[in-house]
PDB file of C-alpha atoms in Angstrom:
ATOM      1  CA  MET A 243     103.319 123.821  92.106  1.00 94.00           C
ATOM      2  CA  PRO A 244     103.066 120.573  90.081  1.00 97.00           C
ATOM      3  CA  LYS A 245      99.658 119.391  89.106  1.00 98.00           C
ATOM      4  CA  MET A 246      98.155 115.927  88.313  1.00 98.00           C
ATOM      5  CA  THR A 247      94.922 114.667  87.062  1.00 98.00           C
ATOM      6  CA  PHE A 248      92.812 111.872  88.505  1.00 98.00           C
ATOM      7  CA  ILE A 249      90.188 110.249  86.277  1.00 98.00           C
ATOM      8  CA  GLU A 250      87.441 109.048  88.491  1.00 96.00           C
ATOM      9  CA  THR A 251      85.495 105.890  87.841  1.00 93.00           C
ATOM     10  CA  ASP A 252      82.738 107.765  86.185  1.00 95.00           C
ATOM     11  CA  GLY A 253      85.260 109.346  83.762  1.00 96.00           C
ATOM     12  CA  THR A 254      85.316 112.705  85.454  1.00 96.00           C
ATOM     13  CA  ARG A 255      88.705 114.306  85.321  1.00 98.00           C
ATOM     14  CA  ARG A 256      89.881 116.172  88.474  1.00 98.00           C
ATOM     15  CA  GLU A 257      93.176 118.342  88.069  1.00 98.00           C
ATOM     16  CA  VAL A 258      94.674 118.866  91.483  1.00 98.00           C
ATOM     17  CA  GLU A 259      97.756 120.443  92.938  1.00 98.00           C
ATOM     18  CA  ALA A 260     100.360 117.795  93.679  1.00 98.00           C
ATOM     19  CA  PRO A 261     102.914 118.967  96.193  1.00 98.00           C
ATOM     20  CA  LEU A 262     106.502 117.687  95.708  1.00 98.00           C
ATOM     21  CA  GLY A 263     107.332 114.718  97.974  1.00 98.00           C
ATOM     22  CA  LEU A 264     103.828 113.579  98.621  1.00 98.00           C
ATOM     23  CA  SER A 265     102.643 110.227  97.309  1.00 98.00           C
ATOM     24  CA  VAL A 266      99.643 109.924  94.777  1.00 98.00           C
ATOM     25  CA  LEU A 267      97.700 108.271  97.652  1.00 98.00           C
ATOM     26  CA  GLU A 268      98.469 111.300 100.001  1.00 98.00           C
ATOM     27  CA  ILE A 269      97.466 113.734  97.160  1.00 98.00           C
ATOM     28  CA  ALA A 270      94.275 111.735  96.541  1.00 98.00           C
ATOM     29  CA  HIS A 271      93.319 111.938 100.229  1.00 97.00           C
ATOM     30  CA  LYS A 272      94.231 115.722 100.495  1.00 97.00           C
ATOM     31  CA  ASN A 273      91.545 116.207  97.606  1.00 97.00           C
ATOM     32  CA  SER A 274      88.872 113.878  99.042  1.00 96.00           C
ATOM     33  CA  LEU A 275      89.274 111.341  96.250  1.00 96.00           C
ATOM     34  CA  ASP A 276      88.114 107.838  96.611  1.00 92.00           C
ATOM     35  CA  LEU A 277      91.313 105.916  96.951  1.00 95.00           C
ATOM     36  CA  GLU A 278      91.273 103.774 100.031  1.00 94.00           C
ATOM     37  CA  GLY A 279      94.886 103.069 101.227  1.00 94.00           C
ATOM     38  CA  ALA A 280      93.828 100.756 103.929  1.00 95.00           C
ATOM     39  CA  CYS A 281      97.420 100.119 105.105  1.00 95.00           C
ATOM     40  CA  GLU A 282      98.173 103.790 105.169  1.00 91.00           C
ATOM     41  CA  GLY A 283     100.975 103.446 102.655  1.00 93.00           C
ATOM     42  CA  SER A 284     102.935 100.770 104.480  1.00 93.00           C
ATOM     43  CA  LEU A 285     102.913  98.525 101.353  1.00 94.00           C
ATOM     44  CA  ALA A 286     100.739  95.839 102.965  1.00 94.00           C
ATOM     45  CA  CYS A 287      97.784  95.957 100.610  1.00 95.00           C
ATOM     46  CA  SER A 288      96.667  96.808  97.171  1.00 95.00           C
ATOM     47  CA  THR A 289      93.837  99.245  97.991  1.00 95.00           C
ATOM     48  CA  CYS A 290      95.595 102.280  96.622  1.00 96.00           C
ATOM     49  CA  HIS A 291      95.859 100.680  93.160  1.00 97.00           C
ATOM     50  CA  VAL A 292      95.828 103.241  90.376  1.00 98.00           C
ATOM     51  CA  VAL A 293      96.048 102.858  86.563  1.00 98.00           C
ATOM     52  CA  ILE A 294      98.658 105.118  85.085  1.00 98.00           C
ATOM     53  CA  GLU A 295      97.731 106.595  81.670  1.00 98.00           C
ATOM     54  CA  PRO A 296     100.164 104.885  79.057  1.00 97.00           C
ATOM     55  CA  GLU A 297     102.017 108.039  78.131  1.00 98.00           C
ATOM     56  CA  TRP A 298     103.174 108.427  81.789  1.00 98.00           C
ATOM     57  CA  PHE A 299     103.969 104.822  82.685  1.00 98.00           C
ATOM     58  CA  ASP A 300     107.714 104.833  81.421  1.00 97.00           C
ATOM     59  CA  VAL A 301     108.408 108.176  83.123  1.00 97.00           C
ATOM     60  CA  LEU A 302     107.832 106.477  86.507  1.00 97.00           C
ATOM     61  CA  PRO A 303     110.652 104.730  88.330  1.00 95.00           C
ATOM     62  CA  ASP A 304     110.148 100.910  88.041  1.00 96.00           C
ATOM     63  CA  ALA A 305     108.095  99.206  90.654  1.00 97.00           C
ATOM     64  CA  GLN A 306     110.156  97.360  93.317  1.00 97.00           C
ATOM     65  CA  GLU A 307     109.486  93.715  94.046  1.00 97.00           C
ATOM     66  CA  ASP A 308     107.378  94.327  97.059  1.00 96.00           C
ATOM     67  CA  GLU A 309     105.050  96.596  95.000  1.00 97.00           C
ATOM     68  CA  GLU A 310     104.855  94.103  92.274  1.00 96.00           C
ATOM     69  CA  ASP A 311     103.889  91.386  94.945  1.00 95.00           C
ATOM     70  CA  MET A 312     101.079  93.542  96.223  1.00 96.00           C
ATOM     71  CA  LEU A 313      99.860  94.506  92.799  1.00 95.00           C
ATOM     72  CA  ASP A 314      99.133  90.802  92.100  1.00 93.00           C
ATOM     73  CA  LEU A 315      96.366  91.183  94.680  1.00 91.00           C
ATOM     74  CA  ALA A 316      94.927  94.301  93.018  1.00 92.00           C
ATOM     75  CA  PHE A 317      91.373  94.502  91.462  1.00 87.00           C
ATOM     76  CA  GLY A 318      91.249  95.235  87.781  1.00 90.00           C
ATOM     77  CA  LEU A 319      95.048  94.906  87.303  1.00 94.00           C
ATOM     78  CA  THR A 320      96.359  96.212  84.013  1.00 96.00           C
ATOM     79  CA  LYS A 321      99.753  96.567  82.417  1.00 96.00           C
ATOM     80  CA  THR A 322     100.151 100.065  83.809  1.00 98.00           C
ATOM     81  CA  SER A 323      98.843  99.420  87.311  1.00 98.00           C
ATOM     82  CA  ARG A 324     100.879 100.821  90.278  1.00 98.00           C
ATOM     83  CA  LEU A 325     100.244 101.468  93.882  1.00 98.00           C
ATOM     84  CA  GLY A 326      99.619 105.115  94.612  1.00 98.00           C
ATOM     85  CA  CYS A 327     101.538 104.956  97.939  1.00 98.00           C
ATOM     86  CA  GLN A 328     104.661 104.203  95.939  1.00 98.00           C
ATOM     87  CA  ILE A 329     104.572 106.990  93.354  1.00 98.00           C
ATOM     88  CA  ILE A 330     106.133 110.033  94.917  1.00 98.00           C
ATOM     89  CA  MET A 331     105.467 113.377  93.159  1.00 98.00           C
ATOM     90  CA  THR A 332     108.490 115.055  91.612  1.00 98.00           C
ATOM     91  CA  GLU A 333     109.041 118.011  89.033  1.00 98.00           C
ATOM     92  CA  GLU A 334     109.445 115.353  86.325  1.00 97.00           C
ATOM     93  CA  LEU A 335     105.742 114.042  87.156  1.00 98.00           C
ATOM     94  CA  ASP A 336     104.128 117.349  86.772  1.00 98.00           C
ATOM     95  CA  GLY A 337     100.921 116.607  84.732  1.00 98.00           C
ATOM     96  CA  LEU A 338     100.750 112.958  85.607  1.00 98.00           C
ATOM     97  CA  VAL A 339      97.367 111.390  84.842  1.00 98.00           C
ATOM     98  CA  VAL A 340      96.010 108.364  86.739  1.00 98.00           C
ATOM     99  CA  ARG A 341      92.741 106.479  86.685  1.00 97.00           C
ATOM    100  CA  LEU A 342      90.995 105.197  89.736  1.00 96.00           C
ATOM    101  CA  PRO A 343      89.813 101.547  89.279  1.00 90.00           C
ATOM    102  CA  GLY A 344      86.250 100.583  89.803  1.00 78.00           C
ATOM    103  CA  GLY A 345      86.938  98.724  93.119  1.00 61.00           C
ATOM    104  CA  SER A 346      89.561  97.206  95.359  1.00 55.00           C
ATOM    105  CA  ASN A 347      90.555  94.004  97.026  1.00 50.00           C
ATOM    106  CA  ASN A 348      91.059  94.644 100.790  1.00 50.00           C
ATOM    107  CA  ALA A 349      92.542  91.606 102.502  1.00 48.00           C
ATOM    108  CA  MET A 350      93.054  93.732 105.645  1.00 42.00           C
ATOM    109  CA  LYS A 351      89.472  93.746 106.633  1.00 41.00           C
TER     110      LYS A 351
END
C-alpha cells in the first residue's frame, strides 16, 4: 500500500498508509491528524489547506480554477499550497510529503 508523510505544525513527521483513491483530507482524518475539512471535501472552504513539499509539487495534477479560488482564502498560503480534498492518492504519489499549516480560515463558521 502507498504511504505518505504528514509534517505536523510542531515539525513531527508522521508516515501513514495512504489507500489508493482516498484524498489527502480523508487520509488525514483516518489517522487522527489535525486537518479540519469543514466542508467535508465539497470544495466550499479552504480548511483542508496543506503545503506540498517542493519536490512533490510538480508531480501533482494542476489545481483546477475552483481549487485556486478557494486557496485564495487559505491561511498561510505558499507557492506549493493545495487543498487536501483535491489530492487523490495514486501509485505515482507513493511517498508524498505534505505540511500542515499552523492555522486555517473557516468562513463556514
